[in-house]
């Protein structure tokens, strides 16, 4: 994200005395003004230049004003002030959205995304999704942020589904992720692709769409060079179990138990308990059930996890 955002900065604003860059990722991401040493005085001077540029109403400098307004709003968002940032993004979008100059419109479009990001930061999931969908509908070919917006839209859809127990929100999030993968899945350099595979795999697994979940999670693991959390490993093994491939599932569950016995594992025991008892179930579900193997698997699970809630059931 940082590189693509920096690539959109204009030479005009730099000539006015301010250059900028994005640094960090996620919650630690920030926008720095880079024309002078990084000090409080320099930052304040840069802010004053931005405020003057943002207030310029000369049509010849509309692109400069748009970029300055976007920077001012984005800096407030990165500083943890989403309500103030949203007001400034709104000023950008409403103030110069009628200017059809592509140099202006790129910042207006980014302002639309900024409004969605502010709403997401304020946990206004439904409203944020509507804004992201607006962005997607207006995006032009080659939009450098479109993949990120698809991912953001899917994430707020997932959050909305969790908050309201709305299966439609989950389905819409899956649709966003499918669109992202369809448009960008062949680009090995996009970080959004593995993130999308991980998110869609989890959503499909939650929806009990086992085959689709397994496909996306397996691609995620392959793209990650075989690295995966134990939660993903469990979901892959359980998907195989639900699809009736009990031998494959058992291999996955046994691998999880080996990892549990190793020096590093998930701090929660629950998925390992599930895996331990699932090994016995795999033996029972085979075309020719192996009852003795199942019995020993259940006994080992009972010994390893004596306080498991699964013990009375089995």
PDB file of C-alpha atoms in Angstrom:
ATOM      1  CA  UNK A   1       0.000   0.000   0.000  1.00  0.00           C
ATOM      2  CA  UNK A   2       2.721   2.445   0.963  1.00  0.00           C
ATOM      3  CA  UNK A   3       4.511   2.243  -2.362  1.00  0.00           C
ATOM      4  CA  UNK A   4       1.389   2.629  -4.462  1.00  0.00           C
ATOM      5  CA  UNK A   5       0.208   5.610  -2.394  1.00  0.00           C
ATOM      6  CA  UNK A   6       3.561   7.329  -2.720  1.00  0.00           C
ATOM      7  CA  UNK A   7       3.526   6.764  -6.471  1.00  0.00           C
ATOM      8  CA  UNK A   8       0.344   8.830  -6.677  1.00  0.00           C
ATOM      9  CA  UNK A   9       1.871  11.925  -5.074  1.00  0.00           C
ATOM     10  CA  UNK A  10       2.228  14.830  -7.475  1.00  0.00           C
ATOM     11  CA  UNK A  11       5.247  16.902  -8.381  1.00  0.00           C
ATOM     12  CA  UNK A  12       3.070  20.002  -7.981  1.00  0.00           C
ATOM     13  CA  UNK A  13       2.718  19.610  -4.222  1.00  0.00           C
ATOM     14  CA  UNK A  14       6.444  18.956  -3.926  1.00  0.00           C
ATOM     15  CA  UNK A  15       7.134  22.196  -5.754  1.00  0.00           C
ATOM     16  CA  UNK A  16       4.873  23.931  -3.260  1.00  0.00           C
ATOM     17  CA  UNK A  17       7.178  22.827  -0.461  1.00  0.00           C
ATOM     18  CA  UNK A  18       5.800  19.484   0.727  1.00  0.00           C
ATOM     19  CA  UNK A  19       6.648  15.903  -0.250  1.00  0.00           C
ATOM     20  CA  UNK A  20       5.313  12.913   1.635  1.00  0.00           C
ATOM     21  CA  UNK A  21       5.602   9.177   2.046  1.00  0.00           C
ATOM     22  CA  UNK A  22       3.758   6.353   3.741  1.00  0.00           C
ATOM     23  CA  UNK A  23       5.634   4.147   6.189  1.00  0.00           C
ATOM     24  CA  UNK A  24       4.726   1.230   8.417  1.00  0.00           C
ATOM     25  CA  UNK A  25       1.830  -1.162   7.976  1.00  0.00           C
ATOM     26  CA  UNK A  26      -1.579  -1.683   9.503  1.00  0.00           C
ATOM     27  CA  UNK A  27      -2.243   0.282  12.673  1.00  0.00           C
ATOM     28  CA  UNK A  28       1.354   1.568  12.671  1.00  0.00           C
ATOM     29  CA  UNK A  29       1.097   3.114   9.205  1.00  0.00           C
ATOM     30  CA  UNK A  30       1.714   6.849   9.109  1.00  0.00           C
ATOM     31  CA  UNK A  31       2.153   9.655   6.598  1.00  0.00           C
ATOM     32  CA  UNK A  32       5.365  11.624   6.964  1.00  0.00           C
ATOM     33  CA  UNK A  33       6.253  14.930   5.340  1.00  0.00           C
ATOM     34  CA  UNK A  34       9.694  14.457   3.847  1.00  0.00           C
ATOM     35  CA  UNK A  35      11.067  17.749   2.541  1.00  0.00           C
ATOM     36  CA  UNK A  36      12.842  18.527   5.806  1.00  0.00           C
ATOM     37  CA  UNK A  37      14.273  16.708   8.823  1.00  0.00           C
ATOM     38  CA  UNK A  38      11.583  14.936  10.816  1.00  0.00           C
ATOM     39  CA  UNK A  39      10.909  17.279  13.739  1.00  0.00           C
ATOM     40  CA  UNK A  40       7.811  18.795  15.298  1.00  0.00           C
ATOM     41  CA  UNK A  41       8.610  22.226  13.837  1.00  0.00           C
ATOM     42  CA  UNK A  42       9.046  20.784  10.360  1.00  0.00           C
ATOM     43  CA  UNK A  43       5.779  18.835  10.670  1.00  0.00           C
ATOM     44  CA  UNK A  44       3.897  21.962  11.748  1.00  0.00           C
ATOM     45  CA  UNK A  45       5.422  23.945   8.891  1.00  0.00           C
ATOM     46  CA  UNK A  46       4.390  21.207   6.480  1.00  0.00           C
ATOM     47  CA  UNK A  47       0.851  21.222   7.859  1.00  0.00           C
ATOM     48  CA  UNK A  48       0.628  25.011   7.316  1.00  0.00           C
ATOM     49  CA  UNK A  49       1.691  24.574   3.693  1.00  0.00           C
ATOM     50  CA  UNK A  50      -0.915  21.832   3.256  1.00  0.00           C
ATOM     51  CA  UNK A  51      -3.653  23.987   4.794  1.00  0.00           C
ATOM     52  CA  UNK A  52      -2.811  26.857   2.429  1.00  0.00           C
ATOM     53  CA  UNK A  53      -2.763  24.524  -0.571  1.00  0.00           C
ATOM     54  CA  UNK A  54      -6.060  22.925   0.463  1.00  0.00           C
ATOM     55  CA  UNK A  55      -7.749  26.328   0.701  1.00  0.00           C
ATOM     56  CA  UNK A  56      -6.657  27.390  -2.781  1.00  0.00           C
ATOM     57  CA  UNK A  57      -9.745  27.848  -5.002  1.00  0.00           C
ATOM     58  CA  UNK A  58      -7.873  28.662  -8.221  1.00  0.00           C
ATOM     59  CA  UNK A  59      -9.076  26.078 -10.832  1.00  0.00           C
ATOM     60  CA  UNK A  60      -5.529  25.900 -12.170  1.00  0.00           C
ATOM     61  CA  UNK A  61      -4.403  24.439  -8.859  1.00  0.00           C
ATOM     62  CA  UNK A  62      -7.358  22.129  -8.218  1.00  0.00           C
ATOM     63  CA  UNK A  63      -5.181  18.988  -8.291  1.00  0.00           C
ATOM     64  CA  UNK A  64      -2.807  20.505  -5.734  1.00  0.00           C
ATOM     65  CA  UNK A  65      -5.734  21.431  -3.468  1.00  0.00           C
ATOM     66  CA  UNK A  66      -7.218  17.937  -3.801  1.00  0.00           C
ATOM     67  CA  UNK A  67      -3.979  16.224  -2.873  1.00  0.00           C
ATOM     68  CA  UNK A  68      -3.454  18.562   0.073  1.00  0.00           C
ATOM     69  CA  UNK A  69      -6.991  17.906   1.357  1.00  0.00           C
ATOM     70  CA  UNK A  70      -6.476  14.162   1.016  1.00  0.00           C
ATOM     71  CA  UNK A  71      -3.182  14.342   2.907  1.00  0.00           C
ATOM     72  CA  UNK A  72      -4.659  16.405   5.736  1.00  0.00           C
ATOM     73  CA  UNK A  73      -7.571  13.987   6.123  1.00  0.00           C
ATOM     74  CA  UNK A  74      -5.372  10.897   5.896  1.00  0.00           C
ATOM     75  CA  UNK A  75      -2.989  12.204   8.539  1.00  0.00           C
ATOM     76  CA  UNK A  76      -5.919  12.647  10.920  1.00  0.00           C
ATOM     77  CA  UNK A  77      -7.071   9.091  10.227  1.00  0.00           C
ATOM     78  CA  UNK A  78      -3.586   7.674  10.813  1.00  0.00           C
ATOM     79  CA  UNK A  79      -3.426   9.695  14.048  1.00  0.00           C
ATOM     80  CA  UNK A  80      -6.529   7.886  15.345  1.00  0.00           C
ATOM     81  CA  UNK A  81      -9.044  10.669  14.725  1.00  0.00           C
ATOM     82  CA  UNK A  82     -11.524   9.029  12.300  1.00  0.00           C
ATOM     83  CA  UNK A  83     -14.413  11.427  12.983  1.00  0.00           C
ATOM     84  CA  UNK A  84     -12.297  14.492  12.137  1.00  0.00           C
ATOM     85  CA  UNK A  85     -10.733  12.681   9.202  1.00  0.00           C
ATOM     86  CA  UNK A  86     -14.159  11.771   7.802  1.00  0.00           C
ATOM     87  CA  UNK A  87     -15.233  15.411   7.890  1.00  0.00           C
ATOM     88  CA  UNK A  88     -12.152  16.402   5.925  1.00  0.00           C
ATOM     89  CA  UNK A  89     -12.580  13.575   3.406  1.00  0.00           C
ATOM     90  CA  UNK A  90     -16.173  14.727   2.913  1.00  0.00           C
ATOM     91  CA  UNK A  91     -14.956  18.265   2.269  1.00  0.00           C
ATOM     92  CA  UNK A  92     -12.615  16.898  -0.389  1.00  0.00           C
ATOM     93  CA  UNK A  93     -15.260  14.771  -2.132  1.00  0.00           C
ATOM     94  CA  UNK A  94     -18.064  17.332  -2.001  1.00  0.00           C
ATOM     95  CA  UNK A  95     -15.894  20.352  -2.687  1.00  0.00           C
ATOM     96  CA  UNK A  96     -14.287  19.391  -6.005  1.00  0.00           C
ATOM     97  CA  UNK A  97     -15.957  16.193  -7.175  1.00  0.00           C
ATOM     98  CA  UNK A  98     -17.475  18.029 -10.187  1.00  0.00           C
ATOM     99  CA  UNK A  99     -14.027  18.764 -11.559  1.00  0.00           C
ATOM    100  CA  UNK A 100     -13.557  16.040 -14.210  1.00  0.00           C
ATOM    101  CA  UNK A 101      -9.799  16.518 -14.532  1.00  0.00           C
ATOM    102  CA  UNK A 102      -8.285  13.013 -14.043  1.00  0.00           C
ATOM    103  CA  UNK A 103      -5.543  14.532 -11.879  1.00  0.00           C
ATOM    104  CA  UNK A 104      -8.279  15.766  -9.527  1.00  0.00           C
ATOM    105  CA  UNK A 105     -10.509  12.719  -9.779  1.00  0.00           C
ATOM    106  CA  UNK A 106      -7.825  10.340  -8.535  1.00  0.00           C
ATOM    107  CA  UNK A 107      -7.783  12.234  -5.234  1.00  0.00           C
ATOM    108  CA  UNK A 108     -11.571  12.472  -5.092  1.00  0.00           C
ATOM    109  CA  UNK A 109     -11.742   8.686  -5.543  1.00  0.00           C
ATOM    110  CA  UNK A 110      -9.192   8.194  -2.791  1.00  0.00           C
ATOM    111  CA  UNK A 111     -11.282  10.535  -0.656  1.00  0.00           C
ATOM    112  CA  UNK A 112     -14.271   8.220  -1.152  1.00  0.00           C
ATOM    113  CA  UNK A 113     -12.170   5.345   0.060  1.00  0.00           C
ATOM    114  CA  UNK A 114     -11.020   7.452   2.998  1.00  0.00           C
ATOM    115  CA  UNK A 115     -14.638   7.964   4.076  1.00  0.00           C
ATOM    116  CA  UNK A 116     -15.110   4.201   4.042  1.00  0.00           C
ATOM    117  CA  UNK A 117     -11.923   3.692   6.060  1.00  0.00           C
ATOM    118  CA  UNK A 118     -13.152   6.211   8.652  1.00  0.00           C
ATOM    119  CA  UNK A 119     -16.513   4.458   8.941  1.00  0.00           C
ATOM    120  CA  UNK A 120     -14.739   1.127   9.361  1.00  0.00           C
ATOM    121  CA  UNK A 121     -12.555   2.649  12.094  1.00  0.00           C
ATOM    122  CA  UNK A 122     -15.776   3.825  13.795  1.00  0.00           C
ATOM    123  CA  UNK A 123     -17.233   0.276  13.421  1.00  0.00           C
ATOM    124  CA  UNK A 124     -20.002   1.504  11.152  1.00  0.00           C
ATOM    125  CA  UNK A 125     -19.757  -1.701   9.134  1.00  0.00           C
ATOM    126  CA  UNK A 126     -22.843  -1.382   6.915  1.00  0.00           C
ATOM    127  CA  UNK A 127     -22.148   2.247   6.038  1.00  0.00           C
ATOM    128  CA  UNK A 128     -18.482   1.511   5.310  1.00  0.00           C
ATOM    129  CA  UNK A 129     -19.441  -1.309   2.978  1.00  0.00           C
ATOM    130  CA  UNK A 130     -21.814   0.985   1.049  1.00  0.00           C
ATOM    131  CA  UNK A 131     -19.012   3.504   0.558  1.00  0.00           C
ATOM    132  CA  UNK A 132     -16.565   0.823  -0.573  1.00  0.00           C
ATOM    133  CA  UNK A 133     -19.139  -0.480  -3.067  1.00  0.00           C
ATOM    134  CA  UNK A 134     -19.489   3.078  -4.376  1.00  0.00           C
ATOM    135  CA  UNK A 135     -15.716   3.243  -4.811  1.00  0.00           C
ATOM    136  CA  UNK A 136     -15.670  -0.076  -6.674  1.00  0.00           C
ATOM    137  CA  UNK A 137     -18.464   1.018  -9.006  1.00  0.00           C
ATOM    138  CA  UNK A 138     -16.545   4.209  -9.884  1.00  0.00           C
ATOM    139  CA  UNK A 139     -13.090   2.646 -10.238  1.00  0.00           C
ATOM    140  CA  UNK A 140     -11.354   3.013 -13.577  1.00  0.00           C
ATOM    141  CA  UNK A 141      -9.144   0.425 -15.232  1.00  0.00           C
ATOM    142  CA  UNK A 142      -5.714   0.300 -13.629  1.00  0.00           C
ATOM    143  CA  UNK A 143      -6.884   1.743 -10.292  1.00  0.00           C
ATOM    144  CA  UNK A 144      -3.922   0.953  -7.994  1.00  0.00           C
ATOM    145  CA  UNK A 145      -6.052   0.707  -4.844  1.00  0.00           C
ATOM    146  CA  UNK A 146      -8.941  -1.386  -6.156  1.00  0.00           C
ATOM    147  CA  UNK A 147      -7.659  -4.701  -4.757  1.00  0.00           C
ATOM    148  CA  UNK A 148      -7.265  -3.111  -1.329  1.00  0.00           C
ATOM    149  CA  UNK A 149     -10.809  -1.762  -1.451  1.00  0.00           C
ATOM    150  CA  UNK A 150     -12.223  -5.183  -2.391  1.00  0.00           C
ATOM    151  CA  UNK A 151     -10.378  -6.607   0.614  1.00  0.00           C
ATOM    152  CA  UNK A 152     -11.570  -3.807   2.905  1.00  0.00           C
ATOM    153  CA  UNK A 153     -15.159  -4.242   1.710  1.00  0.00           C
ATOM    154  CA  UNK A 154     -14.995  -7.985   2.410  1.00  0.00           C
ATOM    155  CA  UNK A 155     -13.577  -7.389   5.881  1.00  0.00           C
ATOM    156  CA  UNK A 156     -16.319  -4.949   6.889  1.00  0.00           C
ATOM    157  CA  UNK A 157     -18.864  -7.404   5.452  1.00  0.00           C
ATOM    158  CA  UNK A 158     -17.399 -10.107   7.682  1.00  0.00           C
ATOM    159  CA  UNK A 159     -17.501  -7.763  10.686  1.00  0.00           C
ATOM    160  CA  UNK A 160     -21.099  -6.841   9.888  1.00  0.00           C
ATOM    161  CA  UNK A 161     -22.024 -10.516   9.654  1.00  0.00           C
ATOM    162  CA  UNK A 162     -20.459 -11.225  13.043  1.00  0.00           C
ATOM    163  CA  UNK A 163     -22.110  -8.207  14.652  1.00  0.00           C
ATOM    164  CA  UNK A 164     -25.612  -8.883  13.307  1.00  0.00           C
ATOM    165  CA  UNK A 165     -25.501 -12.649  12.643  1.00  0.00           C
ATOM    166  CA  UNK A 166     -26.372 -11.817   9.052  1.00  0.00           C
ATOM    167  CA  UNK A 167     -25.542 -14.623   6.578  1.00  0.00           C
ATOM    168  CA  UNK A 168     -26.156 -12.274   3.647  1.00  0.00           C
ATOM    169  CA  UNK A 169     -23.278 -10.064   4.820  1.00  0.00           C
ATOM    170  CA  UNK A 170     -20.976 -13.100   4.812  1.00  0.00           C
ATOM    171  CA  UNK A 171     -22.120 -14.039   1.298  1.00  0.00           C
ATOM    172  CA  UNK A 172     -21.475 -10.509   0.066  1.00  0.00           C
ATOM    173  CA  UNK A 173     -18.005 -10.592   1.612  1.00  0.00           C
ATOM    174  CA  UNK A 174     -17.321 -13.844  -0.256  1.00  0.00           C
ATOM    175  CA  UNK A 175     -18.494 -12.171  -3.484  1.00  0.00           C
ATOM    176  CA  UNK A 176     -16.025  -9.305  -2.940  1.00  0.00           C
ATOM    177  CA  UNK A 177     -13.180 -11.743  -2.395  1.00  0.00           C
ATOM    178  CA  UNK A 178     -14.082 -13.778  -5.462  1.00  0.00           C
ATOM    179  CA  UNK A 179     -14.015 -10.538  -7.494  1.00  0.00           C
ATOM    180  CA  UNK A 180     -10.606  -9.650  -6.056  1.00  0.00           C
ATOM    181  CA  UNK A 181      -9.164 -13.073  -6.903  1.00  0.00           C
ATOM    182  CA  UNK A 182     -10.724 -13.072 -10.355  1.00  0.00           C
ATOM    183  CA  UNK A 183      -9.180  -9.703 -11.205  1.00  0.00           C
ATOM    184  CA  UNK A 184      -5.853  -9.908  -9.381  1.00  0.00           C
ATOM    185  CA  UNK A 185      -5.270 -13.575  -8.490  1.00  0.00           C
ATOM    186  CA  UNK A 186      -2.624 -14.073 -11.179  1.00  0.00           C
ATOM    187  CA  UNK A 187      -0.416 -11.258  -9.860  1.00  0.00           C
ATOM    188  CA  UNK A 188       2.180 -12.909  -7.567  1.00  0.00           C
ATOM    189  CA  UNK A 189       3.337  -9.562  -6.202  1.00  0.00           C
ATOM    190  CA  UNK A 190       0.021  -8.454  -4.712  1.00  0.00           C
ATOM    191  CA  UNK A 191      -0.136  -8.949  -0.955  1.00  0.00           C
ATOM    192  CA  UNK A 192      -3.926  -8.686  -1.144  1.00  0.00           C
ATOM    193  CA  UNK A 193      -4.182 -12.052  -2.945  1.00  0.00           C
ATOM    194  CA  UNK A 194      -2.973 -14.321  -0.112  1.00  0.00           C
ATOM    195  CA  UNK A 195      -4.894 -12.173   2.374  1.00  0.00           C
ATOM    196  CA  UNK A 196      -8.034 -12.669   0.275  1.00  0.00           C
ATOM    197  CA  UNK A 197      -7.491 -16.437   0.054  1.00  0.00           C
ATOM    198  CA  UNK A 198      -7.107 -16.646   3.821  1.00  0.00           C
ATOM    199  CA  UNK A 199     -10.202 -14.559   4.498  1.00  0.00           C
ATOM    200  CA  UNK A 200     -12.402 -16.298   1.929  1.00  0.00           C
ATOM    201  CA  UNK A 201     -11.203 -19.708   3.096  1.00  0.00           C
ATOM    202  CA  UNK A 202     -12.262 -18.898   6.656  1.00  0.00           C
ATOM    203  CA  UNK A 203     -15.646 -17.564   5.540  1.00  0.00           C
ATOM    204  CA  UNK A 204     -16.334 -20.595   3.331  1.00  0.00           C
ATOM    205  CA  UNK A 205     -15.276 -22.948   6.123  1.00  0.00           C
ATOM    206  CA  UNK A 206     -17.620 -21.157   8.520  1.00  0.00           C
ATOM    207  CA  UNK A 207     -20.407 -21.548   5.936  1.00  0.00           C
ATOM    208  CA  UNK A 208     -19.613 -25.298   5.709  1.00  0.00           C
ATOM    209  CA  UNK A 209     -18.786 -24.997   2.025  1.00  0.00           C
ATOM    210  CA  UNK A 210     -16.056 -27.550   2.539  1.00  0.00           C
ATOM    211  CA  UNK A 211     -14.747 -28.063  -0.980  1.00  0.00           C
ATOM    212  CA  UNK A 212     -14.461 -24.335  -1.737  1.00  0.00           C
ATOM    213  CA  UNK A 213     -12.893 -23.654   1.649  1.00  0.00           C
ATOM    214  CA  UNK A 214     -10.326 -26.403   1.161  1.00  0.00           C
ATOM    215  CA  UNK A 215      -9.433 -25.093  -2.300  1.00  0.00           C
ATOM    216  CA  UNK A 216      -8.803 -21.527  -1.130  1.00  0.00           C
ATOM    217  CA  UNK A 217      -6.968 -22.497   2.050  1.00  0.00           C
ATOM    218  CA  UNK A 218      -4.748 -24.950   0.177  1.00  0.00           C
ATOM    219  CA  UNK A 219      -3.836 -22.222  -2.339  1.00  0.00           C
ATOM    220  CA  UNK A 220      -3.054 -19.870   0.526  1.00  0.00           C
ATOM    221  CA  UNK A 221      -0.712 -22.433   2.117  1.00  0.00           C
ATOM    222  CA  UNK A 222       0.937 -23.140  -1.248  1.00  0.00           C
ATOM    223  CA  UNK A 223       1.511 -19.414  -1.850  1.00  0.00           C
ATOM    224  CA  UNK A 224       2.988 -19.156   1.653  1.00  0.00           C
ATOM    225  CA  UNK A 225       5.524 -21.891   0.892  1.00  0.00           C
ATOM    226  CA  UNK A 226       3.790 -24.416   3.122  1.00  0.00           C
ATOM    227  CA  UNK A 227       3.633 -22.155   6.158  1.00  0.00           C
ATOM    228  CA  UNK A 228       0.283 -22.010   7.927  1.00  0.00           C
ATOM    229  CA  UNK A 229      -1.162 -21.473  11.366  1.00  0.00           C
ATOM    230  CA  UNK A 230      -2.487 -24.509  13.199  1.00  0.00           C
ATOM    231  CA  UNK A 231      -6.003 -23.128  12.824  1.00  0.00           C
ATOM    232  CA  UNK A 232      -5.650 -23.298   9.041  1.00  0.00           C
ATOM    233  CA  UNK A 233      -4.184 -26.803   9.293  1.00  0.00           C
ATOM    234  CA  UNK A 234      -7.176 -27.878  11.353  1.00  0.00           C
ATOM    235  CA  UNK A 235      -9.641 -26.343   8.902  1.00  0.00           C
ATOM    236  CA  UNK A 236      -7.953 -28.166   6.017  1.00  0.00           C
ATOM    237  CA  UNK A 237      -8.049 -31.494   7.860  1.00  0.00           C
ATOM    238  CA  UNK A 238     -11.647 -30.985   8.943  1.00  0.00           C
ATOM    239  CA  UNK A 239     -12.695 -30.041   5.403  1.00  0.00           C
ATOM    240  CA  UNK A 240     -11.188 -33.309   4.144  1.00  0.00           C
ATOM    241  CA  UNK A 241     -13.062 -35.152   6.905  1.00  0.00           C
ATOM    242  CA  UNK A 242     -16.365 -33.511   5.989  1.00  0.00           C
ATOM    243  CA  UNK A 243     -15.763 -34.409   2.334  1.00  0.00           C
ATOM    244  CA  UNK A 244     -15.306 -38.085   3.253  1.00  0.00           C
ATOM    245  CA  UNK A 245     -11.538 -38.271   2.683  1.00  0.00           C
ATOM    246  CA  UNK A 246     -10.855 -39.792   6.073  1.00  0.00           C
ATOM    247  CA  UNK A 247      -7.294 -40.976   5.399  1.00  0.00           C
ATOM    248  CA  UNK A 248      -6.224 -37.468   4.292  1.00  0.00           C
ATOM    249  CA  UNK A 249      -8.023 -35.956   7.271  1.00  0.00           C
ATOM    250  CA  UNK A 250      -6.328 -38.313   9.713  1.00  0.00           C
ATOM    251  CA  UNK A 251      -2.895 -37.349   8.373  1.00  0.00           C
ATOM    252  CA  UNK A 252      -3.750 -33.696   8.954  1.00  0.00           C
ATOM    253  CA  UNK A 253      -5.069 -34.296  12.483  1.00  0.00           C
ATOM    254  CA  UNK A 254      -2.021 -36.385  13.406  1.00  0.00           C
ATOM    255  CA  UNK A 255       0.259 -33.613  12.141  1.00  0.00           C
ATOM    256  CA  UNK A 256      -1.559 -31.177  14.431  1.00  0.00           C
ATOM    257  CA  UNK A 257      -0.959 -33.417  17.445  1.00  0.00           C
ATOM    258  CA  UNK A 258       2.738 -33.653  16.615  1.00  0.00           C
ATOM    259  CA  UNK A 259       2.853 -29.872  16.497  1.00  0.00           C
ATOM    260  CA  UNK A 260       1.022 -29.671  19.829  1.00  0.00           C
ATOM    261  CA  UNK A 261       3.660 -31.888  21.429  1.00  0.00           C
ATOM    262  CA  UNK A 262       6.424 -29.706  20.006  1.00  0.00           C
ATOM    263  CA  UNK A 263       7.909 -26.541  21.531  1.00  0.00           C
ATOM    264  CA  UNK A 264       5.626 -24.080  19.715  1.00  0.00           C
ATOM    265  CA  UNK A 265       1.876 -24.359  19.273  1.00  0.00           C
ATOM    266  CA  UNK A 266      -1.333 -22.389  19.479  1.00  0.00           C
ATOM    267  CA  UNK A 267      -1.949 -21.296  23.102  1.00  0.00           C
ATOM    268  CA  UNK A 268      -5.510 -22.670  22.946  1.00  0.00           C
ATOM    269  CA  UNK A 269      -5.846 -26.440  23.359  1.00  0.00           C
ATOM    270  CA  UNK A 270      -9.301 -26.720  21.848  1.00  0.00           C
ATOM    271  CA  UNK A 271      -8.401 -27.397  18.226  1.00  0.00           C
ATOM    272  CA  UNK A 272      -5.818 -30.009  19.323  1.00  0.00           C
ATOM    273  CA  UNK A 273      -8.467 -31.724  21.443  1.00  0.00           C
ATOM    274  CA  UNK A 274     -10.778 -31.761  18.439  1.00  0.00           C
ATOM    275  CA  UNK A 275      -7.985 -33.194  16.300  1.00  0.00           C
ATOM    276  CA  UNK A 276      -7.125 -35.896  18.823  1.00  0.00           C
ATOM    277  CA  UNK A 277     -10.677 -37.237  18.959  1.00  0.00           C
ATOM    278  CA  UNK A 278     -11.183 -36.760  15.219  1.00  0.00           C
ATOM    279  CA  UNK A 279      -8.375 -39.279  14.591  1.00  0.00           C
ATOM    280  CA  UNK A 280     -10.528 -41.949  16.222  1.00  0.00           C
ATOM    281  CA  UNK A 281     -13.543 -40.845  14.207  1.00  0.00           C
ATOM    282  CA  UNK A 282     -11.501 -41.151  10.988  1.00  0.00           C
ATOM    283  CA  UNK A 283     -10.782 -44.802  11.810  1.00  0.00           C
ATOM    284  CA  UNK A 284     -14.478 -45.399  12.451  1.00  0.00           C
ATOM    285  CA  UNK A 285     -15.631 -43.726   9.224  1.00  0.00           C
ATOM    286  CA  UNK A 286     -13.337 -45.655   6.882  1.00  0.00           C
ATOM    287  CA  UNK A 287     -15.046 -48.054   4.415  1.00  0.00           C
ATOM    288  CA  UNK A 288     -13.733 -50.868   6.621  1.00  0.00           C
ATOM    289  CA  UNK A 289     -13.879 -49.418  10.156  1.00  0.00           C
ATOM    290  CA  UNK A 290     -10.812 -50.136  12.303  1.00  0.00           C
ATOM    291  CA  UNK A 291     -12.395 -50.327  15.726  1.00  0.00           C
ATOM    292  CA  UNK A 292      -9.249 -51.220  17.669  1.00  0.00           C
ATOM    293  CA  UNK A 293      -7.315 -48.330  16.125  1.00  0.00           C
ATOM    294  CA  UNK A 294     -10.209 -46.028  16.953  1.00  0.00           C
ATOM    295  CA  UNK A 295     -10.326 -47.264  20.540  1.00  0.00           C
ATOM    296  CA  UNK A 296      -6.622 -46.623  21.073  1.00  0.00           C
ATOM    297  CA  UNK A 297      -6.932 -43.175  19.436  1.00  0.00           C
ATOM    298  CA  UNK A 298      -9.769 -42.247  21.810  1.00  0.00           C
ATOM    299  CA  UNK A 299      -7.794 -43.544  24.805  1.00  0.00           C
ATOM    300  CA  UNK A 300      -4.732 -41.510  23.811  1.00  0.00           C
ATOM    301  CA  UNK A 301      -6.907 -38.440  23.382  1.00  0.00           C
ATOM    302  CA  UNK A 302      -8.491 -39.011  26.787  1.00  0.00           C
ATOM    303  CA  UNK A 303      -5.070 -39.374  28.393  1.00  0.00           C
ATOM    304  CA  UNK A 304      -3.614 -36.321  26.661  1.00  0.00           C
ATOM    305  CA  UNK A 305      -6.660 -34.120  27.279  1.00  0.00           C
ATOM    306  CA  UNK A 306      -8.316 -35.465  30.455  1.00  0.00           C
ATOM    307  CA  UNK A 307     -10.441 -32.336  30.931  1.00  0.00           C
ATOM    308  CA  UNK A 308     -11.782 -32.292  27.393  1.00  0.00           C
ATOM    309  CA  UNK A 309     -15.498 -31.635  27.022  1.00  0.00           C
ATOM    310  CA  UNK A 310     -15.552 -34.310  24.333  1.00  0.00           C
ATOM    311  CA  UNK A 311     -14.748 -37.133  26.797  1.00  0.00           C
ATOM    312  CA  UNK A 312     -18.299 -37.819  28.068  1.00  0.00           C
ATOM    313  CA  UNK A 313     -19.702 -37.775  24.557  1.00  0.00           C
ATOM    314  CA  UNK A 314     -17.307 -40.418  23.326  1.00  0.00           C
TER     315      UNK A 314
END
